[in-house]
PDB file of C-alpha atoms in Angstrom:
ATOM      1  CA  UNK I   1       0.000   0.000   0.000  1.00  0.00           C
ATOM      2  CA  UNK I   2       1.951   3.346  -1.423  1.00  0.00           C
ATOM      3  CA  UNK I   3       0.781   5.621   1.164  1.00  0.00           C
ATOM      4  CA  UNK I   4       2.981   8.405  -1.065  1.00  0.00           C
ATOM      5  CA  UNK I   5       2.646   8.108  -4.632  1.00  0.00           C
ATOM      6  CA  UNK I   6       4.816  10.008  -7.222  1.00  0.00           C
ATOM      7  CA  UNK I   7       3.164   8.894 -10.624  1.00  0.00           C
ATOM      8  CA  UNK I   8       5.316  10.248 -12.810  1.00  0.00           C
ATOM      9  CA  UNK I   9       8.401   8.394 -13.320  1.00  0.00           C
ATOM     10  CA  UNK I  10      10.569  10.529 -15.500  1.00  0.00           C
ATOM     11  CA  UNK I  11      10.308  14.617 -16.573  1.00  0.00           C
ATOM     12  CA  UNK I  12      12.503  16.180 -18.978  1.00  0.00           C
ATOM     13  CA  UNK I  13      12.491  20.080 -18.893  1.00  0.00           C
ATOM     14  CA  UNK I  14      14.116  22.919 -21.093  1.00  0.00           C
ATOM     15  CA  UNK I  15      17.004  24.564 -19.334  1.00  0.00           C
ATOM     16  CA  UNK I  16      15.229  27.926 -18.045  1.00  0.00           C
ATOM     17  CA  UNK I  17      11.549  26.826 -17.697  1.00  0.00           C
ATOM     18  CA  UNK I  18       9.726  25.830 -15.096  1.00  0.00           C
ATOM     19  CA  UNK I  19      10.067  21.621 -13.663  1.00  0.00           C
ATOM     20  CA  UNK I  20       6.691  20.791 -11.868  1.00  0.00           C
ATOM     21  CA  UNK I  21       7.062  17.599  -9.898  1.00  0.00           C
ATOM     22  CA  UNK I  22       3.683  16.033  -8.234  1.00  0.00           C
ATOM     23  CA  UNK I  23       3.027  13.942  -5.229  1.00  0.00           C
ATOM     24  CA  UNK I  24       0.197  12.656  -4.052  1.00  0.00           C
ATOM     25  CA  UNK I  25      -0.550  10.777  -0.747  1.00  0.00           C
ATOM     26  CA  UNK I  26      -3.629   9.144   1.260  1.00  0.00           C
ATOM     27  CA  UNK I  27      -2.811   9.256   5.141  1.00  0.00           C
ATOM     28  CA  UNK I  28      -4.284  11.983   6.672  1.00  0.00           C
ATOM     29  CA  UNK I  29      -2.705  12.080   9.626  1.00  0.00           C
ATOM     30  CA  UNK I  30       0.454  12.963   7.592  1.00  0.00           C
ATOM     31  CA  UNK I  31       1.240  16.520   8.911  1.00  0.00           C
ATOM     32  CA  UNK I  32       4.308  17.891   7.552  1.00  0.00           C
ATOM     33  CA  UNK I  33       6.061  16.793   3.968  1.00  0.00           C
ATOM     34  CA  UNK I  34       9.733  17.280   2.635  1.00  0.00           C
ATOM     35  CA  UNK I  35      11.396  17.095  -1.422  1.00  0.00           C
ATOM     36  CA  UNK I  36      14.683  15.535  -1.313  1.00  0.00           C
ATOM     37  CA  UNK I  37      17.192  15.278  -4.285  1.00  0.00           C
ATOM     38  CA  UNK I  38      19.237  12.602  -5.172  1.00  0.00           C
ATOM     39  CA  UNK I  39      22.080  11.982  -7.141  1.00  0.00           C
ATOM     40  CA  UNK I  40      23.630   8.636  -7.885  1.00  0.00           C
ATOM     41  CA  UNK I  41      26.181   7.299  -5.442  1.00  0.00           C
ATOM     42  CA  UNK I  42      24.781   9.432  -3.255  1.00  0.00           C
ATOM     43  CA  UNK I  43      22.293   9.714  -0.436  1.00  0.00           C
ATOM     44  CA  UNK I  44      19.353  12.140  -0.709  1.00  0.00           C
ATOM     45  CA  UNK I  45      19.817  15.652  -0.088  1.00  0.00           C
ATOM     46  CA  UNK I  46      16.840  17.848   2.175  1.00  0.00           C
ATOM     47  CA  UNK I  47      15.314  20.284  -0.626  1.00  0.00           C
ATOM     48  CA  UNK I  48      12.599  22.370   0.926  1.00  0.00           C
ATOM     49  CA  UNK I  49       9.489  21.484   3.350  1.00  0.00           C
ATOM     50  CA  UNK I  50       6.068  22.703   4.410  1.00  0.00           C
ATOM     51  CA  UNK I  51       4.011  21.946   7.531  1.00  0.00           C
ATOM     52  CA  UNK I  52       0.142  20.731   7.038  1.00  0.00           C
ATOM     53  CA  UNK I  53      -1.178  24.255   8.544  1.00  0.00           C
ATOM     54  CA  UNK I  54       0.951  26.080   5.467  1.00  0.00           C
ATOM     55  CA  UNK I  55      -0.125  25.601   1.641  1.00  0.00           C
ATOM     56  CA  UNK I  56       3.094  27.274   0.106  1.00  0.00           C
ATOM     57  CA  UNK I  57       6.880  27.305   1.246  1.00  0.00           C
ATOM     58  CA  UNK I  58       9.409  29.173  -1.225  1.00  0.00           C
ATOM     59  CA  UNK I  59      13.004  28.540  -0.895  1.00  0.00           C
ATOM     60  CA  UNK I  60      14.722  30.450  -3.442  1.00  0.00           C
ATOM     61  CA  UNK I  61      13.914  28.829  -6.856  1.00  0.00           C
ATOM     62  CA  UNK I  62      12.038  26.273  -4.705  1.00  0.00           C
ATOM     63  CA  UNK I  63       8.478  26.475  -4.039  1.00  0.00           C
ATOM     64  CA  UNK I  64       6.105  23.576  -2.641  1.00  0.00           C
ATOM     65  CA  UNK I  65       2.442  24.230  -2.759  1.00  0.00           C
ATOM     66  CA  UNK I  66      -0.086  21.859  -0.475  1.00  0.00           C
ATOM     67  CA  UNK I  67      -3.099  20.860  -1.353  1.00  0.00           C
ATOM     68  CA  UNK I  68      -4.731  18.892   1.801  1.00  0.00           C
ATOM     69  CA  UNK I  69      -8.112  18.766   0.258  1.00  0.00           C
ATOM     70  CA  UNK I  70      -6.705  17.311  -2.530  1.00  0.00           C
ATOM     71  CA  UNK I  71      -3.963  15.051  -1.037  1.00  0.00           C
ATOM     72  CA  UNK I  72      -1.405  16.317  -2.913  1.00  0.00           C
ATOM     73  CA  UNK I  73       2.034  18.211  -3.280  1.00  0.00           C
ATOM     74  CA  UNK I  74       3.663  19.418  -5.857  1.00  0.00           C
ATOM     75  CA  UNK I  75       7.391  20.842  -6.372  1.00  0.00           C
ATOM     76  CA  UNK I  76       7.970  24.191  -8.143  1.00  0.00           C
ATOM     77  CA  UNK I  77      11.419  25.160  -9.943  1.00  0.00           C
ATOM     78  CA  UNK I  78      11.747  27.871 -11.165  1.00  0.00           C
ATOM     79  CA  UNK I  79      14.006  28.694 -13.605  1.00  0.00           C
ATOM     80  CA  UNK I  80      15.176  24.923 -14.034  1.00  0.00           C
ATOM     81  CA  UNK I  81      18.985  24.406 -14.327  1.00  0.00           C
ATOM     82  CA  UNK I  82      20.998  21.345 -15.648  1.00  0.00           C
ATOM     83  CA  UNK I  83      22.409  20.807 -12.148  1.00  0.00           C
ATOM     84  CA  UNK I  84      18.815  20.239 -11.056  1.00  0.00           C
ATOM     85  CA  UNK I  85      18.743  17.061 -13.147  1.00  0.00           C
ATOM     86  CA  UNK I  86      18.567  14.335 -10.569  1.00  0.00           C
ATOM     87  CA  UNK I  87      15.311  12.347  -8.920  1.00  0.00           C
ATOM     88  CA  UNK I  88      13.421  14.088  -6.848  1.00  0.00           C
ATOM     89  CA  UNK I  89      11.499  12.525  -3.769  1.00  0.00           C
ATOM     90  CA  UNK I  90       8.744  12.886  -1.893  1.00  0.00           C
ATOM     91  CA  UNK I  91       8.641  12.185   1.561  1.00  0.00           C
ATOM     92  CA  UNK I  92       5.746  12.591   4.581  1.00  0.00           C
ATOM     93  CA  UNK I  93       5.628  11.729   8.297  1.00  0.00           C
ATOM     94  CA  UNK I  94       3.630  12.442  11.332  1.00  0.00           C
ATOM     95  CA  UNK I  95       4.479  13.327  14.711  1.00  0.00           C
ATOM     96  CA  UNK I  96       2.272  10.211  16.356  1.00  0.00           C
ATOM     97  CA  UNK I  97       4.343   8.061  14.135  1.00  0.00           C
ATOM     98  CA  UNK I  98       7.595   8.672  15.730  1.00  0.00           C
ATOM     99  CA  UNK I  99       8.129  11.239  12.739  1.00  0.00           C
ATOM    100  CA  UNK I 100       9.338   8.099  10.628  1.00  0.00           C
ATOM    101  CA  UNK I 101       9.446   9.196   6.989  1.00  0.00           C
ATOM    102  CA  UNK I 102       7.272   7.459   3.833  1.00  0.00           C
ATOM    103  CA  UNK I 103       8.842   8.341   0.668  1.00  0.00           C
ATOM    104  CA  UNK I 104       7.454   7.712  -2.781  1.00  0.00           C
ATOM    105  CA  UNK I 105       8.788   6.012  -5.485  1.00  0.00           C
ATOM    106  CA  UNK I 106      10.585   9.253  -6.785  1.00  0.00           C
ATOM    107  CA  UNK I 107      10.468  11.306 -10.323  1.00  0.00           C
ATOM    108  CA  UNK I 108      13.799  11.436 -12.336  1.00  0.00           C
ATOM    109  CA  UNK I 109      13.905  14.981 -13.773  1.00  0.00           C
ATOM    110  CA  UNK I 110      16.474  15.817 -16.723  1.00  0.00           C
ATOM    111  CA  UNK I 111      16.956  19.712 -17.287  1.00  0.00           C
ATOM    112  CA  UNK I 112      18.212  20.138 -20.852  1.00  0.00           C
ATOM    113  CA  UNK I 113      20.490  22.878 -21.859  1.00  0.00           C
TER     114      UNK I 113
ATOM    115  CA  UNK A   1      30.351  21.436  10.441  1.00  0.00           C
ATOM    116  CA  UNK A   2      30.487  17.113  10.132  1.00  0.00           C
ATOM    117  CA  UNK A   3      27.911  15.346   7.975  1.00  0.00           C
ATOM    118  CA  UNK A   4      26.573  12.216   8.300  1.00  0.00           C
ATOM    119  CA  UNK A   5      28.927   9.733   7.434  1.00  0.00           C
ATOM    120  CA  UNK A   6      28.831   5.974   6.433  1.00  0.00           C
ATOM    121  CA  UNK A   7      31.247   2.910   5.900  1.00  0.00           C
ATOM    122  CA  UNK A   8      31.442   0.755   4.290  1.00  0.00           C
ATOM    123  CA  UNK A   9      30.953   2.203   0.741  1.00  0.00           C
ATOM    124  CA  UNK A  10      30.715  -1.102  -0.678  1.00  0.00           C
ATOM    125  CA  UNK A  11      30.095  -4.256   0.933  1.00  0.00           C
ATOM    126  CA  UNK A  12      29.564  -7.989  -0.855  1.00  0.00           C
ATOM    127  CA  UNK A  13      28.626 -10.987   1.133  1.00  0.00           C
ATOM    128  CA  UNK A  14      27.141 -14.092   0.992  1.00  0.00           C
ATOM    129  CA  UNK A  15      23.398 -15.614   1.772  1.00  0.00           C
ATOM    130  CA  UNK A  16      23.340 -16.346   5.766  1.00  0.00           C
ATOM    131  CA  UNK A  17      26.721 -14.308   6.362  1.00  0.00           C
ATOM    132  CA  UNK A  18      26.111 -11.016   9.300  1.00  0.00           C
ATOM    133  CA  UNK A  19      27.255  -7.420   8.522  1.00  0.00           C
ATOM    134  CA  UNK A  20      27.499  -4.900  10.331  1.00  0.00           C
ATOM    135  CA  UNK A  21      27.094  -1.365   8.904  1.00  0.00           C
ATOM    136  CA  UNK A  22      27.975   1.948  10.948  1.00  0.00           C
ATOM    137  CA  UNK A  23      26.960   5.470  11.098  1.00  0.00           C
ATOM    138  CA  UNK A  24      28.403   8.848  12.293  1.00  0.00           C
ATOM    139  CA  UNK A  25      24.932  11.527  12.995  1.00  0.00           C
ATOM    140  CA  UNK A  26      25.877  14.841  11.857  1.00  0.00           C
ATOM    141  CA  UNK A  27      27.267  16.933  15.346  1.00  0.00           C
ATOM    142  CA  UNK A  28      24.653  18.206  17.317  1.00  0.00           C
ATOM    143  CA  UNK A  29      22.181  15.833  16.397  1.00  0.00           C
ATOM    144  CA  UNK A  30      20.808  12.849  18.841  1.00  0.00           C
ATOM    145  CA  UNK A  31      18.447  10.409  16.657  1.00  0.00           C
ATOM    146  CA  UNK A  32      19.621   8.102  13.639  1.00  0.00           C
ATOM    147  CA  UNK A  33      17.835   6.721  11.693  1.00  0.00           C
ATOM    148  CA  UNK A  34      18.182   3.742   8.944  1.00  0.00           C
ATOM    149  CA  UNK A  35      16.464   3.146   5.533  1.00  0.00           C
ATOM    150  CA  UNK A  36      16.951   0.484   2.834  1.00  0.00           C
ATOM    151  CA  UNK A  37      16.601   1.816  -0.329  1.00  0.00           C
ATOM    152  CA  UNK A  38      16.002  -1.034  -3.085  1.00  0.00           C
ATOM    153  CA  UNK A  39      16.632  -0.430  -6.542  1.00  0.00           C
ATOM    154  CA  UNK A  40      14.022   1.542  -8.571  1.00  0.00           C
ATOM    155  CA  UNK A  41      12.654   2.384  -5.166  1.00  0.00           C
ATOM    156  CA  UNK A  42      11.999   5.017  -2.478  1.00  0.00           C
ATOM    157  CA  UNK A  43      13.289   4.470   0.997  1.00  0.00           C
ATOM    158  CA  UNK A  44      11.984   1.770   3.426  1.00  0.00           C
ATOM    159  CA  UNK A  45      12.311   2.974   7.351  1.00  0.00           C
ATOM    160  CA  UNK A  46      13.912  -0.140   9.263  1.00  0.00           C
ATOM    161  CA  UNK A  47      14.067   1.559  12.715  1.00  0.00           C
ATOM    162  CA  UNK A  48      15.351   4.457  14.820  1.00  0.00           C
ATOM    163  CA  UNK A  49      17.297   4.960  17.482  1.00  0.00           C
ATOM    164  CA  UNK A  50      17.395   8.185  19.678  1.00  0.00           C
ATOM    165  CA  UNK A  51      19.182   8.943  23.180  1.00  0.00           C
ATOM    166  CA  UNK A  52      20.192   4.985  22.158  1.00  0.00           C
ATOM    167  CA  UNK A  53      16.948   3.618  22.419  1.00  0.00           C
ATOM    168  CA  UNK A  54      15.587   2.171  19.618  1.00  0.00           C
ATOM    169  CA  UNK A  55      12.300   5.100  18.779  1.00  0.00           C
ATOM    170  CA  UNK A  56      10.270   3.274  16.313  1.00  0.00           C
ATOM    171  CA  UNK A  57      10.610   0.689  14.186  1.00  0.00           C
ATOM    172  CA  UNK A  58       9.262  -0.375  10.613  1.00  0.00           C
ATOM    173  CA  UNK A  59       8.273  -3.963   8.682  1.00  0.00           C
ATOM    174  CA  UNK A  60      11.575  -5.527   8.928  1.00  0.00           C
ATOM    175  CA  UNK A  61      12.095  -8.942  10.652  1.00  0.00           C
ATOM    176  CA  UNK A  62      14.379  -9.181  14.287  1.00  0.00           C
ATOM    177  CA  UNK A  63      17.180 -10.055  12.082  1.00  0.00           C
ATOM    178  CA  UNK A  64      17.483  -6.604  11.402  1.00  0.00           C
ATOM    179  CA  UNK A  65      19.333  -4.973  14.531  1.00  0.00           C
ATOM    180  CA  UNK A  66      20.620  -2.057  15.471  1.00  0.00           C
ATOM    181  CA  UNK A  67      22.554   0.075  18.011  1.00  0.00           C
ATOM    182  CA  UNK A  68      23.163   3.581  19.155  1.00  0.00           C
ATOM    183  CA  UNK A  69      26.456   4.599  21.233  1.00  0.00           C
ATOM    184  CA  UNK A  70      26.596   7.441  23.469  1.00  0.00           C
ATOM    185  CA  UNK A  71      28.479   9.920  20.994  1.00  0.00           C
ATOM    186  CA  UNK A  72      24.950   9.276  18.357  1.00  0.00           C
ATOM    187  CA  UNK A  73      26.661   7.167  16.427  1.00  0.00           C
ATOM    188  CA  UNK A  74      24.534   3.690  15.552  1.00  0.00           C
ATOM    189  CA  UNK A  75      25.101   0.610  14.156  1.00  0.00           C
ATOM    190  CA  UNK A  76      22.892  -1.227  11.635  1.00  0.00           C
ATOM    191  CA  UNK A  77      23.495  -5.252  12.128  1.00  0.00           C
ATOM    192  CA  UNK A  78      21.484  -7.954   9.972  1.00  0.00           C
ATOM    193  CA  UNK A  79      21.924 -11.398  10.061  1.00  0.00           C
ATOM    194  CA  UNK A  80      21.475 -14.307   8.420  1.00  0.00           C
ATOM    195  CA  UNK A  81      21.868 -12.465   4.882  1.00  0.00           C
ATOM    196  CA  UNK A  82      19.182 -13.247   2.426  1.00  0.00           C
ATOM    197  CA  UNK A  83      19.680 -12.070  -1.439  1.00  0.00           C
ATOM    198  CA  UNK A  84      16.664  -9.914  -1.182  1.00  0.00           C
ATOM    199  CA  UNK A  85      19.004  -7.343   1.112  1.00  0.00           C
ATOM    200  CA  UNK A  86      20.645  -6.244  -1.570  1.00  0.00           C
ATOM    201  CA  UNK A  87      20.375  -2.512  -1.224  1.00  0.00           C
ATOM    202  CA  UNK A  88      21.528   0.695  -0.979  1.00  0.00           C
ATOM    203  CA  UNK A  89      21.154   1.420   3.347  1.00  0.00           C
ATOM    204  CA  UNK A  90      20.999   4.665   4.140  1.00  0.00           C
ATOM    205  CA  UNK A  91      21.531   6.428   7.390  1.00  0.00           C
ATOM    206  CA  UNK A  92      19.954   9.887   8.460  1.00  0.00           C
ATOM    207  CA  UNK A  93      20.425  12.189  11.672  1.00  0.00           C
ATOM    208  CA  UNK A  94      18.279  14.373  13.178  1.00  0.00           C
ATOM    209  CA  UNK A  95      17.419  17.048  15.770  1.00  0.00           C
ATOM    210  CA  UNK A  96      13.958  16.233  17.109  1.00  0.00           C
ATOM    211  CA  UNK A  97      13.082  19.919  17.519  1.00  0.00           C
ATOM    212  CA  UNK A  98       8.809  20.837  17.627  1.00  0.00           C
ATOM    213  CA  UNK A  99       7.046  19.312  14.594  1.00  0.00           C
ATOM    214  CA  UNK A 100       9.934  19.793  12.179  1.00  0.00           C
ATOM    215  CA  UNK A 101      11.997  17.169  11.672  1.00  0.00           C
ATOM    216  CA  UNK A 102      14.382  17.321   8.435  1.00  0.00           C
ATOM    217  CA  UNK A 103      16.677  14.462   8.155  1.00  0.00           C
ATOM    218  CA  UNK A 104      20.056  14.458   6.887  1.00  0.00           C
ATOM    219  CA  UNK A 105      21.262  11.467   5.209  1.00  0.00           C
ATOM    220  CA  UNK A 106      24.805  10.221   4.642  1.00  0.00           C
ATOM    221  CA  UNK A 107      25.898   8.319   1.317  1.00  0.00           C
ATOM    222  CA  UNK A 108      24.520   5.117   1.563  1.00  0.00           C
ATOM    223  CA  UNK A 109      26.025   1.539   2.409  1.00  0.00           C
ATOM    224  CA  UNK A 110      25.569  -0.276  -0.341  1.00  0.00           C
ATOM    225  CA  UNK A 111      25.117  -4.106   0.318  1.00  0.00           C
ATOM    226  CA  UNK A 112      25.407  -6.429  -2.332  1.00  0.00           C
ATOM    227  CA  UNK A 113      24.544 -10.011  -1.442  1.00  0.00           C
ATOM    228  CA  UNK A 114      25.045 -13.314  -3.416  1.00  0.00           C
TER     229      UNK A 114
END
């Protein structure tokens, strides 16, 4: 049972445009959700995070937006960047759950120059 | 500043061998915890350990082991090696401070079993 679902296994963006990556998840109880980025041979770097109570956390050219009537997340970048390329994951946990984190699969984003 | 840090890199063994992985938290931070990462795949929680009690622990059988020292450091042990642990184990630190949480994860372990 994927209790955080990232549907879209690949996304290939122009150098300069926007990169929109999507999560989606079904526990309610989930109450705060990080993006980490991950390159091979290497373990997964902390992007950007938002708290249930917030619907929008910018970071630079990093902006989440929440959607807890909808279940879903999505990732922001804005303007993409070849160094971006890498796979992206979302992640959600809940304080009466020992703040363990449930990741999804993860979306592989290529920025072309 | 220290990150987190790992070793081994690379590690092959052999079904129904032990290994022990280890795991330096980045400084200031108390809890550790461990993932497996299988290929293709997001990261599983095994368990974690804070103030070196284990703090929650995920679907993994008691083969799966673990220990944290009083410096934060931690120790992931499994026995009995099966070919499905093949993975990439991943260690994190963290700071339990209010609701926020961010983890910081270290390179990996990665455990190649035949």
């Amino acid at each position: 049972d994927q209790q955080v679902k990232q549907n879209s296994p690949s996304l290939s963006v122009q150098e300069g445009r926007i990169s929109i990556l999507n999560c989606d998840y079904t526990n309610s109880m989930f109450d705060y959700f990080l993006w980490y980025k991950k390159y091979p041979a290497e373990g997964p770097t902390f992007l950007i995070s938002i708290s249930s109570i917030k619907d929008k956390n910018e970071d630079g050219r990093f902006t989440v937006f929440l959607n807890k009537s909808a279940k879903h997340l999505s990732l922001h970048i804005v303007p993409s960047q070849p160094g971006d390329s890498a796979v992206y994951f979302c992640a959600a946990s809940n304080a009466g759950n020992n703040r363990k984190l449930i990741w999804g699969l993860g979306t592989s984003l290529a920025v072309n120059p | 500043e220290t990150g987190v840090t790992q070793s081994p890199t690379h590690l092959i063994k052999t079904r129904g061998q032990q290994v022990t992985l280890r795991c330096s938290s980045q400084s200031g931070h108390n809890t550790v915890s461990w993932y497996q990462q299988a290929l293709g795949q997001g990261p599983q929680f095994i368990f974690q350990y804070y103030r070196e009690e284990e703090n929650g622990r995920g679907n993994f059988p008691p083969r799966f082991s673990g220990l944290q020292f009083p410096n934060y450091s931690s120790e992931l042990n499994v026995n009995a090696l099966e070919l499905d642990d093949s993975a990439l184990y991943l260690c994190a630190s963290s700071y339990p401070s209010g609701t926020y949480n961010e983890q910081f994860f270290g390179p990996g372990t990665r455990l190649t079993v035949l």
